[in-house]
Coordinates of C-alpha atoms in Angstrom, one line a residue:
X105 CA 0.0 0.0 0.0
X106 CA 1.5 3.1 -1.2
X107 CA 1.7 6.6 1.4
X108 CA -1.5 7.9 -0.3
X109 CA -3.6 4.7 0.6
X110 CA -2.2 4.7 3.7
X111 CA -3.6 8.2 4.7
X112 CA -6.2 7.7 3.5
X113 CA -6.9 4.4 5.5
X114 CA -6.1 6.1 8.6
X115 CA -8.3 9.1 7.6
X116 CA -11.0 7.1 7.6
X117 CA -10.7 5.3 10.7
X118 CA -9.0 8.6 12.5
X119 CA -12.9 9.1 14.0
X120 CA -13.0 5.4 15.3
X121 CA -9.6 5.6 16.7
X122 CA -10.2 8.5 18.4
X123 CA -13.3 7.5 20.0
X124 CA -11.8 4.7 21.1
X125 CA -9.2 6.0 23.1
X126 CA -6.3 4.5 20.6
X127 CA -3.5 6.8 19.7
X128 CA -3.2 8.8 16.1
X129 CA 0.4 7.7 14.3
X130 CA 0.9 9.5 11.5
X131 CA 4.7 9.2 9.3
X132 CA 4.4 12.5 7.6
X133 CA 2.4 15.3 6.9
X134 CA 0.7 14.2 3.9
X135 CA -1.0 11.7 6.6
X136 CA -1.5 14.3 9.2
X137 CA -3.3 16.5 6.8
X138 CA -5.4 13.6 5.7
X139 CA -6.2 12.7 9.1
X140 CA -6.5 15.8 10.4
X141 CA -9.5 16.6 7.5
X142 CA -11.4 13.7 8.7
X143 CA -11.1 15.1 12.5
X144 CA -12.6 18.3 11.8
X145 CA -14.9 17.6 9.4
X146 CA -16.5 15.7 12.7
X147 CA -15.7 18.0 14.5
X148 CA -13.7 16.5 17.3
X149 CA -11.5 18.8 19.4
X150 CA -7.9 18.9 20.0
X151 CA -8.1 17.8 23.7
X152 CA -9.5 14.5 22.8
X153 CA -6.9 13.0 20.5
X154 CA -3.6 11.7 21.5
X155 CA -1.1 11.9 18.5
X156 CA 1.5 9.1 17.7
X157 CA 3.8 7.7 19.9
X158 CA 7.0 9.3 21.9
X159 CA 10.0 9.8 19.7
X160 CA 7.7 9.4 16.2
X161 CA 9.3 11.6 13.2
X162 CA 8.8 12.3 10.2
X163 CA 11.0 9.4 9.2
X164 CA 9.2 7.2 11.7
X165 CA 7.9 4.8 8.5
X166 CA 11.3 4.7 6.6
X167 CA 12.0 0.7 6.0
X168 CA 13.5 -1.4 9.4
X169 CA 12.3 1.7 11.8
X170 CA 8.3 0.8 11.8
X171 CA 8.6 -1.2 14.7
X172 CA 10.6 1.4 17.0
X173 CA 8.2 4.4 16.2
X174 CA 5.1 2.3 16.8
X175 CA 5.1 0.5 13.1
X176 CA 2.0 -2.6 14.4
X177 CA 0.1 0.1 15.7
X178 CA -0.3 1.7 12.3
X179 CA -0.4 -1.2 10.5
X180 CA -3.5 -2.3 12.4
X181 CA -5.1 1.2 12.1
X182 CA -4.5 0.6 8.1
X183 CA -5.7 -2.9 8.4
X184 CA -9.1 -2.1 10.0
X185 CA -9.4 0.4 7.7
X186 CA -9.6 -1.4 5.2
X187 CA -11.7 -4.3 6.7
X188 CA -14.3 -1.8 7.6
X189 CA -17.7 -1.6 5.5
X190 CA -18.1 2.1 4.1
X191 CA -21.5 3.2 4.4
X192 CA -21.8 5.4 1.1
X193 CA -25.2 6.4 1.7
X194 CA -24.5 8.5 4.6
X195 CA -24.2 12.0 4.5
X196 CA -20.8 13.4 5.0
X197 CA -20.0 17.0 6.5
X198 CA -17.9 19.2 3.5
X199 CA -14.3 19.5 3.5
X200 CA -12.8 22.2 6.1
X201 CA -11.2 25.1 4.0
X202 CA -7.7 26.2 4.8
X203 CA -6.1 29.5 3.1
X204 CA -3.1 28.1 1.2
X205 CA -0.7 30.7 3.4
X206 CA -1.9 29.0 6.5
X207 CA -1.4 25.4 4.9
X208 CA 2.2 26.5 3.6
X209 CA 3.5 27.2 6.7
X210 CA 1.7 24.8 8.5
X211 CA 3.8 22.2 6.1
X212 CA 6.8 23.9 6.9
X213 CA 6.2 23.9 10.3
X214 CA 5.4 20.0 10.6
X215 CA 9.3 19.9 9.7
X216 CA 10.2 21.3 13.2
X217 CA 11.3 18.4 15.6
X218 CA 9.2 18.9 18.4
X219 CA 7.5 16.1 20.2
X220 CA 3.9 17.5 20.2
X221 CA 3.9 19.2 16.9
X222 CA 1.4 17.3 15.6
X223 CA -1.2 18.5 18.5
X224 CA 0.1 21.6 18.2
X225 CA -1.0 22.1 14.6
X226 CA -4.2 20.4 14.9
X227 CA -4.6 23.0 17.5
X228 CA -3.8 25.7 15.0
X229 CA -6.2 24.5 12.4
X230 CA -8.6 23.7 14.7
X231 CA -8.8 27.4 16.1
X232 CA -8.9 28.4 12.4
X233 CA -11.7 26.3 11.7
X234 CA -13.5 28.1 15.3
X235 CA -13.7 31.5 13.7
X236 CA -10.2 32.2 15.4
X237 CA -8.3 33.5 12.2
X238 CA -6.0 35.6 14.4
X239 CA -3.9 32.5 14.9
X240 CA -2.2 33.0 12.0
X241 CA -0.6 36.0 13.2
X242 CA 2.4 36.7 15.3
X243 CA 0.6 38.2 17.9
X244 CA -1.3 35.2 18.9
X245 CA 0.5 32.9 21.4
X246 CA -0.1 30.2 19.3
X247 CA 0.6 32.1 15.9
X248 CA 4.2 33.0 17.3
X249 CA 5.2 29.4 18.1
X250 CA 3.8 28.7 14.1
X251 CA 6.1 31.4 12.6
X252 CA 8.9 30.6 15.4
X253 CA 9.0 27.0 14.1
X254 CA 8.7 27.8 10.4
X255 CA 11.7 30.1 10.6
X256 CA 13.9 27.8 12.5
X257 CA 13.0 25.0 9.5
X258 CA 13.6 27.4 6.9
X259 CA 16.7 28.9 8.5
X260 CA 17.8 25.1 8.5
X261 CA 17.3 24.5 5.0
X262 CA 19.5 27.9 4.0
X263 CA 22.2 26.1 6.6
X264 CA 22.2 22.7 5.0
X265 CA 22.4 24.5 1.5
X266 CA 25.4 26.3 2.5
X267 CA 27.3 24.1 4.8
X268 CA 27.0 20.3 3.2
X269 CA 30.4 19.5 1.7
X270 CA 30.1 16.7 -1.3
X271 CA 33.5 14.3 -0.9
X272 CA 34.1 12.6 -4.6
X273 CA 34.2 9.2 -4.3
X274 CA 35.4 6.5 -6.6
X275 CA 33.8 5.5 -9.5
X276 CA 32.2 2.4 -8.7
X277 CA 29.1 0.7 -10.5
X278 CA 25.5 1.6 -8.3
X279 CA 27.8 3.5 -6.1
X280 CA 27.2 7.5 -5.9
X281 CA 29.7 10.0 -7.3
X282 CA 30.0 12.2 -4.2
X283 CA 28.9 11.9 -0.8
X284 CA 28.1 14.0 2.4
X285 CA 27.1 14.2 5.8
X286 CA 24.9 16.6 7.5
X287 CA 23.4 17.0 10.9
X288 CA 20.1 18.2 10.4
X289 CA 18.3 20.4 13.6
X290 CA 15.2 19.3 11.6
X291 CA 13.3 17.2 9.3
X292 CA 14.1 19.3 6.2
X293 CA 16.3 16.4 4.3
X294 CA 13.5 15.9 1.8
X295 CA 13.4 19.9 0.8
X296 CA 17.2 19.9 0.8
X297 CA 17.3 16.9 -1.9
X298 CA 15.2 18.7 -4.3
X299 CA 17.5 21.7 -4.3
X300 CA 20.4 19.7 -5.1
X301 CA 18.5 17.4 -7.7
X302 CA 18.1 20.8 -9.7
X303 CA 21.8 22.0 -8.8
X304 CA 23.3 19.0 -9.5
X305 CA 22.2 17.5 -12.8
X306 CA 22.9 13.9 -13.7
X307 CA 26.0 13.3 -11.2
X308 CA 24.9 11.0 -8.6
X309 CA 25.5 11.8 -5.1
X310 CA 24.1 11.1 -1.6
X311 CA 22.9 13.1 1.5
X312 CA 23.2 11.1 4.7
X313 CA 22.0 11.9 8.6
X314 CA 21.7 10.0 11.7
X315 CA 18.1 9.6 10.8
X316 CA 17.4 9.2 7.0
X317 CA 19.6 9.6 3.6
X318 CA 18.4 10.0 0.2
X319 CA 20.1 8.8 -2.6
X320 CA 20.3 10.5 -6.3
X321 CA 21.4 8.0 -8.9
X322 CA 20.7 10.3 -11.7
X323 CA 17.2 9.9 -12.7
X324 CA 15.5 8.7 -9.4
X325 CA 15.6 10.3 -6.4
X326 CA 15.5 7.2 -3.0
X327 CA 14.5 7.6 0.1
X328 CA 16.2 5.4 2.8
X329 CA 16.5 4.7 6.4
X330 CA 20.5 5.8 7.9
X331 CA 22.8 4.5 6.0
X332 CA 26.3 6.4 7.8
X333 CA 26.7 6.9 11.5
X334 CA 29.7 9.9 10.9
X335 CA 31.4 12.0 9.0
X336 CA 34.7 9.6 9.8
X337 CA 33.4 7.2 6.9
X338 CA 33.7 9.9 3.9
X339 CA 37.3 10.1 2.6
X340 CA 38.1 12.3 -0.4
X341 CA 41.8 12.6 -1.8
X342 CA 40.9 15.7 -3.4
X343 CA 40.5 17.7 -0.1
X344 CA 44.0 18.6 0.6
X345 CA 44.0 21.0 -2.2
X346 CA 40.8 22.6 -1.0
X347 CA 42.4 23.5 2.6
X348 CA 45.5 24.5 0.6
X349 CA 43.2 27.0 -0.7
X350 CA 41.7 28.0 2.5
X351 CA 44.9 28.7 4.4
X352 CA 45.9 30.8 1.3
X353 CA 43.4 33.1 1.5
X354 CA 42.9 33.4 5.2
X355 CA 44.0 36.7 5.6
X356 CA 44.3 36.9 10.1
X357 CA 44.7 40.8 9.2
X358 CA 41.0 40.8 9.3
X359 CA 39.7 38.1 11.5
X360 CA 37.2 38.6 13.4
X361 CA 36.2 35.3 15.8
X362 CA 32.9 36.7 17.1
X363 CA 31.3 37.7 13.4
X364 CA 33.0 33.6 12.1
X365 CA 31.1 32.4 15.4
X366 CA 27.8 33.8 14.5
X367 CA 27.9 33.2 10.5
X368 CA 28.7 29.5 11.1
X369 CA 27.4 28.0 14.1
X370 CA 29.6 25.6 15.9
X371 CA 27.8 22.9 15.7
X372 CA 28.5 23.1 11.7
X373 CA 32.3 23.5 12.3
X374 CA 33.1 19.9 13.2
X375 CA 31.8 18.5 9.6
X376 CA 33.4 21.0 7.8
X377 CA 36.9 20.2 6.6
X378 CA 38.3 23.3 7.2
X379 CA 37.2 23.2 10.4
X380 CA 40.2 21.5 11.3
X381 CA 42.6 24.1 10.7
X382 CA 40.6 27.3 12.0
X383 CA 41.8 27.0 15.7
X384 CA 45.8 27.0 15.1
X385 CA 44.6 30.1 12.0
X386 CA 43.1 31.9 14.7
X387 CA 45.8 31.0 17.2
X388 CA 48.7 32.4 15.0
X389 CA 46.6 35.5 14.1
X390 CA 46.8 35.9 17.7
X391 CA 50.8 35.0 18.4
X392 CA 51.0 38.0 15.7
X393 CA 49.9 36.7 12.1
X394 CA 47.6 39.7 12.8
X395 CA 49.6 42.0 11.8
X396 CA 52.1 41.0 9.3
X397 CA 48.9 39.3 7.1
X398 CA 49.4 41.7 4.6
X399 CA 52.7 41.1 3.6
X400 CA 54.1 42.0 0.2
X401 CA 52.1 39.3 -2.1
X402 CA 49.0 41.1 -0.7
X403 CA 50.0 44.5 0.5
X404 CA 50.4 47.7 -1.3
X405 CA 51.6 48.1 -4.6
X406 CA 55.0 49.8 -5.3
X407 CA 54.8 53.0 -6.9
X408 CA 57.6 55.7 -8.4
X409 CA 60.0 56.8 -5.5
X410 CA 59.8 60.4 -5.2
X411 CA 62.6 62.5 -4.0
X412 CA 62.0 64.6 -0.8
X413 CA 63.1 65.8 2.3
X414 CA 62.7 64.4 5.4
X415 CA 61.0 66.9 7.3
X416 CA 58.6 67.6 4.7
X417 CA 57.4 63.9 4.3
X418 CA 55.9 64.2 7.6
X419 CA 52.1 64.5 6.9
X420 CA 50.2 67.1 9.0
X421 CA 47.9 65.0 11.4
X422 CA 47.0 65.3 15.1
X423 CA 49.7 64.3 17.2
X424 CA 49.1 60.6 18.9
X425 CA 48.7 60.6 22.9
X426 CA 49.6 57.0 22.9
X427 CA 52.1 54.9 21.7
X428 CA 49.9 52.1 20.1
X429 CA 48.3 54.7 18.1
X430 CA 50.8 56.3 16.9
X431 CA 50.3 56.2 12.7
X432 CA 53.5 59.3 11.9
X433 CA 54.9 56.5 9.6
X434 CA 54.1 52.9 8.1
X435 CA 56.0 51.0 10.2
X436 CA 53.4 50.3 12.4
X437 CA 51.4 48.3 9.8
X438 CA 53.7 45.3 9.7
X439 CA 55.1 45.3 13.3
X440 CA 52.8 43.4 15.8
X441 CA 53.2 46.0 18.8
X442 CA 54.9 49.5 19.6
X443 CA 57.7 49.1 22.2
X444 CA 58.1 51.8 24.7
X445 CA 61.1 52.6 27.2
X446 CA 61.6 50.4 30.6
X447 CA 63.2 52.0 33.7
X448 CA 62.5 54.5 36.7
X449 CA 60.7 57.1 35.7
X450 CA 63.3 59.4 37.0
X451 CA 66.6 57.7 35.7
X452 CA 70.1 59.3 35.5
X453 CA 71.0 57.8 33.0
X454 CA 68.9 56.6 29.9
X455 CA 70.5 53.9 26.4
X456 CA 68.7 54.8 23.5
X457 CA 69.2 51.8 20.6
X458 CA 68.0 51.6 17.1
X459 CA 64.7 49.8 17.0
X460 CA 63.3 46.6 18.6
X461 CA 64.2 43.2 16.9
X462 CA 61.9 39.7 16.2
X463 CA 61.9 38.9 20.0
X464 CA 61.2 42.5 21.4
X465 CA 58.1 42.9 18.8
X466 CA 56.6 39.9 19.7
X467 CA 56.9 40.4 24.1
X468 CA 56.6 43.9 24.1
X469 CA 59.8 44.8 26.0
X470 CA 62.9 46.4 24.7
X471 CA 66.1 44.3 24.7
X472 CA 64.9 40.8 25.5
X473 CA 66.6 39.1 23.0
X474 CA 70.0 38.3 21.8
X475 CA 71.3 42.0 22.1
X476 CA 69.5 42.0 25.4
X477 CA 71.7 39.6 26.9
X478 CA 74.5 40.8 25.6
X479 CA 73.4 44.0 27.3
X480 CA 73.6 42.1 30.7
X481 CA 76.8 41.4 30.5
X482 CA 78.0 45.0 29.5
X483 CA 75.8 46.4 32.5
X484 CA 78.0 43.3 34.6
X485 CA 81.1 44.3 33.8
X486 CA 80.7 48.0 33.6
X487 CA 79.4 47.9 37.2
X488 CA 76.3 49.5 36.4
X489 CA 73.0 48.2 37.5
X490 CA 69.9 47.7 34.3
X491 CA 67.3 48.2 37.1
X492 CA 68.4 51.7 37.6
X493 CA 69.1 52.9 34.0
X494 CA 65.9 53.5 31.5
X495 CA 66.5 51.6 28.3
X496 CA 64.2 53.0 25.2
X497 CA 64.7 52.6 21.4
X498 CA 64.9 55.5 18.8
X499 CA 62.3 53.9 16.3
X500 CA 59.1 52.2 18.2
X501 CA 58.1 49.4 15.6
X502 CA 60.1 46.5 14.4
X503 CA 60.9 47.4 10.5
X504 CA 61.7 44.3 8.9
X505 CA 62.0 42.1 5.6
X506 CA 61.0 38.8 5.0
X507 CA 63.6 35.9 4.4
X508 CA 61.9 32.4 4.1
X509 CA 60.0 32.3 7.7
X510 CA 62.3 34.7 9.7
X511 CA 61.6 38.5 9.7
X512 CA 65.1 40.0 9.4
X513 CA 66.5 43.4 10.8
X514 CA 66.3 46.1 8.2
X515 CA 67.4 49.4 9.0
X516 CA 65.0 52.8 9.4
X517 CA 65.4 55.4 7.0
X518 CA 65.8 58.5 8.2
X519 CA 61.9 60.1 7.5
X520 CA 61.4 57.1 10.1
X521 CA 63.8 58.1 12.6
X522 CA 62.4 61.8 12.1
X523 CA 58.6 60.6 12.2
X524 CA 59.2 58.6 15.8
X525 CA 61.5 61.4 17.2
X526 CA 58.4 63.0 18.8
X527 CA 58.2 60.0 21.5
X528 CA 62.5 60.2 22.1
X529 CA 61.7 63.6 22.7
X530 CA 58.8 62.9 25.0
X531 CA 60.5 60.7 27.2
X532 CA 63.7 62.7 27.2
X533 CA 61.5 65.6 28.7
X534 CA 60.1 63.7 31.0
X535 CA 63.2 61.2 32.1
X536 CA 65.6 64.2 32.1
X537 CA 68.3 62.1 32.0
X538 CA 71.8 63.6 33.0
X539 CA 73.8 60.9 30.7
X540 CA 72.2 59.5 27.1
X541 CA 74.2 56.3 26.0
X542 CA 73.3 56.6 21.8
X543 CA 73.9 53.1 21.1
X544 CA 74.9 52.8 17.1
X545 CA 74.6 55.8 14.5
X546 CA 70.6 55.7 14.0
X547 CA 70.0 56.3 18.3
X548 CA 73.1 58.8 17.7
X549 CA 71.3 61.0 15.0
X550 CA 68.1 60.7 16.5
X551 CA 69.6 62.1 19.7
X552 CA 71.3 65.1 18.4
X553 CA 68.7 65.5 15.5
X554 CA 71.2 65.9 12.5
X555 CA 71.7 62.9 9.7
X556 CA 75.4 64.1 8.7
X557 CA 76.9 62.8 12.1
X558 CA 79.0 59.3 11.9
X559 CA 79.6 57.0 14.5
X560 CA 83.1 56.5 14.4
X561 CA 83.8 60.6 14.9
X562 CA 81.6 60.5 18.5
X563 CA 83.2 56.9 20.1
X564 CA 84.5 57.4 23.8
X565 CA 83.8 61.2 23.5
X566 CA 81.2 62.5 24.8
X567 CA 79.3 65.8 23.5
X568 CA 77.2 68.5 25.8
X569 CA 73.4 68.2 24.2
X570 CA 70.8 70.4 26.2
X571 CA 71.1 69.5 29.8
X572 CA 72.4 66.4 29.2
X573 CA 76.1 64.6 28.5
X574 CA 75.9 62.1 25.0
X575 CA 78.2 59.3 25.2
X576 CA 78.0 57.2 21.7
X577 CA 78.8 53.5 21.9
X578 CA 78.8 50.4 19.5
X579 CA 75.0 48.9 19.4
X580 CA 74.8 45.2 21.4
X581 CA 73.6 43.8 17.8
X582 CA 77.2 45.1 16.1
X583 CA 78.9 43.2 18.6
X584 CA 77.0 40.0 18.0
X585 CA 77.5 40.3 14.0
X586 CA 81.8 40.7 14.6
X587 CA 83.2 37.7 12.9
X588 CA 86.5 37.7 14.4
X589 CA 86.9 36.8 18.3
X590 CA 89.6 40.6 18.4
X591 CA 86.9 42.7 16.9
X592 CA 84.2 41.5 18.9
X593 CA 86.5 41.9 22.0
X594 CA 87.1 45.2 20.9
X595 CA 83.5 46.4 20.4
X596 CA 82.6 45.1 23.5
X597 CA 85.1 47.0 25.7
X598 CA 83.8 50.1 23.5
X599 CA 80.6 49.6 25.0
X600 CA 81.7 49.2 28.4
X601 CA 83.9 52.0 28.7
X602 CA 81.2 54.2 27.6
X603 CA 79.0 53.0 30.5
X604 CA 81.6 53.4 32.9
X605 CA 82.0 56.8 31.6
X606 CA 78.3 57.7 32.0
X607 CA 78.3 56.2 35.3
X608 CA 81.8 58.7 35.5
X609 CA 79.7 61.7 34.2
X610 CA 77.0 61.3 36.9
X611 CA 79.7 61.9 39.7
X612 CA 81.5 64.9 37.9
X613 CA 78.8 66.7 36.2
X614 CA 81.0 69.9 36.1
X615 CA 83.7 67.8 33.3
X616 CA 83.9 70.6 30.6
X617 CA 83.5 68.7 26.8
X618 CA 86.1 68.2 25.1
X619 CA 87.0 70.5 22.9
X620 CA 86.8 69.3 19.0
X621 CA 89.9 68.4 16.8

């Protein structure tokens, strides 16, 4: 007996069934609406029917799953159906009439998993039929649970549309092309094959659920009971390349978690094969992928170089009160923080160096890395103490170059060493530091403000600049790039004799300079 036969043999003994206290199990809408005709064309109220059984579906009649969702029950309500005598010559009531909005979304509705939807919407029509036609409206109590349901089906639908991935399988004879697996909220599998019988043409493929799977071989569209328990049992060669794709085009300069989080719900994420890889994405955009996303494959396009002066580079813009806003050049847009000064706030003596390196970007901190060690034991042997000197850098972000996976050192030019003056300047106004230690030429012509200085010229002699004493040293880095053990020994003492001299400088701040020559 095919699914219209067998609503209609429970439509006809719906009355019967009802008046003798047995339960209503319908499979489906079509059967619900069938039964549901017969109900109110005798007019029996919504409080005296019991619908189905717990845990019936709308896949409740699919083959091997009758027995579980009540299956003897219904075949015994077909059964008598059909063994009872039809009295023709009795006078039947007409057919109820239903608006075909009402019936539209009370189809979609039926699709909601609820366990008393089928009351519910013989409540609904039953109202409707009483005269009660604001029950179609959002207002109404019951109205809003109608269009609450319908929604949540046809927001399911739109999801399973978007989010089903096909995995190509072999070509095997009766086998489908491509398969996938979906978690359905709701019964919507049945509206969701149709879309992809049109989308898909004559490539056969298959849908499966913890509940049903249909089955397209081309022509036919099947209808079957569960047929996969996870997504574990799809494998597709051809998916590498896809998240190849994806983690090319992620672009962690413009991630935003809580925006990904409410397009895609997380209960979608786990089926998804790229679902795999979006936790360590989002980690490394995090750890500072953030920042140098747009790197040069993506970034700005060169243009002609154009000659001009420093100063006049220097756009006219309202001067930053913070650090981490500070926008005076670019360097800020590949750099993952701006690194300020560390020390008292009321230091005698204050090291100015070049610009912070890999390590220093990513913590934060000036001098933490390789140089920063190297620092220590210049401090050690100089007989100074770090704690009590404030240590800064003459350029705030990290300008660098790529080399393979490593960000390499590249030095500031001098509009960039003008641009981040204003912040030297700041803390040298507010430090007011007796002694500066310029450590290498970029800290030395940011100090004294002039780009014609060199290094060598200012070594072990210290200059009078404002109120305070310039001593110029080798940078820590300079040391650490000497190849030969006499050089480096050299450049090192450089550096501490300076501090010693600073430390000298602090005791006799009456020593006249030095006269030039």
């Amino acid at each position: 007996m095919n699914l219209d036969a067998s609503a209609a043999a429970l439509a006809a003994t719906a009355v019967a069934s009802v008046r003798a206290g047995q339960p209503l199990l319908v499979d489906g809408f079509t059967t619900w609406r069938a039964v549901a005709r017969e109900l109110l064309r005798a007019g029996v109220p919504p409080q005296a029917i019991t619908w189905g059984a717990p845990g019936a579906d709308l896949f409740s009649g699919a083959p091997g799953e009758a027995a579980h969702h009540g299956g003897d029950l219904l075949s015994s309500q077909v059964q008598a159906a059909a063994q009872e005598p039809s009295n023709a010559t009795a006078p039947r009531p007409p057919r109820p009439q239903v608006p075909r909005s009402l019936m539209e979304m009370l189809q979609t509705a039926a699709c909601y998993r609820d366990h008393d939807r089928w009351a519910f919407l013989y409540r609904v029509i039953w109202r409707w039929q009483q005269g009660e036609h604001d029950v179609q409206s959002p207002a109404d109590p019951d109205g809003q649970r109608l269009h609450t349901m319908a929604k949540a089906v046809r927001r399911e639908v739109h999801d399973m549309h978007a989010y089903i991935r096909f995995r190509e399988r072999p070509m095997e004879a009766g086998a489908p092309h491509f398969v996938a697996w979906f978690e359905p909220a709701h019964d919507v599998l049945p509206q969701v094959a149709e879309h992809f019988v049109a989308r898909m043409g004559k490539v056969s493929w298959m849908i499966a659920t913890p509940d049903a799977s249909v089955l397209w071989d081309g022509a036919t569209l099947h209808h079957t009971g569960p047929l996969m328990s996870s997504a574990a049992d799809l494998d597709d060669a051809g998916e590498a390349l896809w998240l190849t794709y994806y983690r090319s085009i992620f672009n962690p300069a413009r991630l935003n978690t809580q925006v990904m989080n409410s397009h895609i719900p997380s209960r979608f994420w786990k089926n998804l094969p790229e679902g795999a890889l979006v936790p360590s994405l989002v980690s490394q955009a995090g750890l500072g992928a953030r920042r140098i996303g747009q790197v040069e494959a993506v970034g700005r396009r060169s243009g002609r170089t154009i000659p001009i002066e420093a100063e006049m580079a220097q756009p006219e813009r309202q001067l930053p009160s913070k650090l981490d806003e500070c926008r005076r050049c670019e360097l800020w847009e590949h750099a993952t923080q701006a690194v300020g000064g560390e020390g008292p706030k009321h230091a005698k003596i204050m090291l100015v160096g070049e610009q912070p390196g890999d390590q220093e970007d990513l913590a934060g901190r000036p001098f933490v890395g390789p140089a920063g060690k190297l620092l220590d034991r210049v401090f050690e042997q100089a007989g100074v103490e770090r704690e009590g000197v404030y240590i800064t850098n003459a350029v705030k972000h990290f300008k660098w170059e790529p080399r393979g996976k490593r960000r390499l050192h590249k030095t500031p030019a001098q509009k960039e060493i003008e641009a981040c003056h204003y912040w030297l300047e700041k803390e040298i106004a507010t430090r007011k530091p007796r002694v500066i230690v310029a450590m290498g030429a970029t800290a030395l012509k940011s100090v004294l403000q002039t780009g014609s200085v060199t290094l060598k010229d200012k070594l072990g002699r210290p200059v009078r600049h404002g109120d305070s004493w310039v001593v110029t040293v080798y940078h820590p880095s300079y040391v650490l790039r000497v190849p030969d053990e006499a050089s480096k020994h050299e450049a090192l003492s450089v550096m501490v004799e300076g501090l010693r001299l600073a430390q000298e400088l602090l005791d006799r701040p009456d020593v006249p300079e030095p006269p030039e020559g």
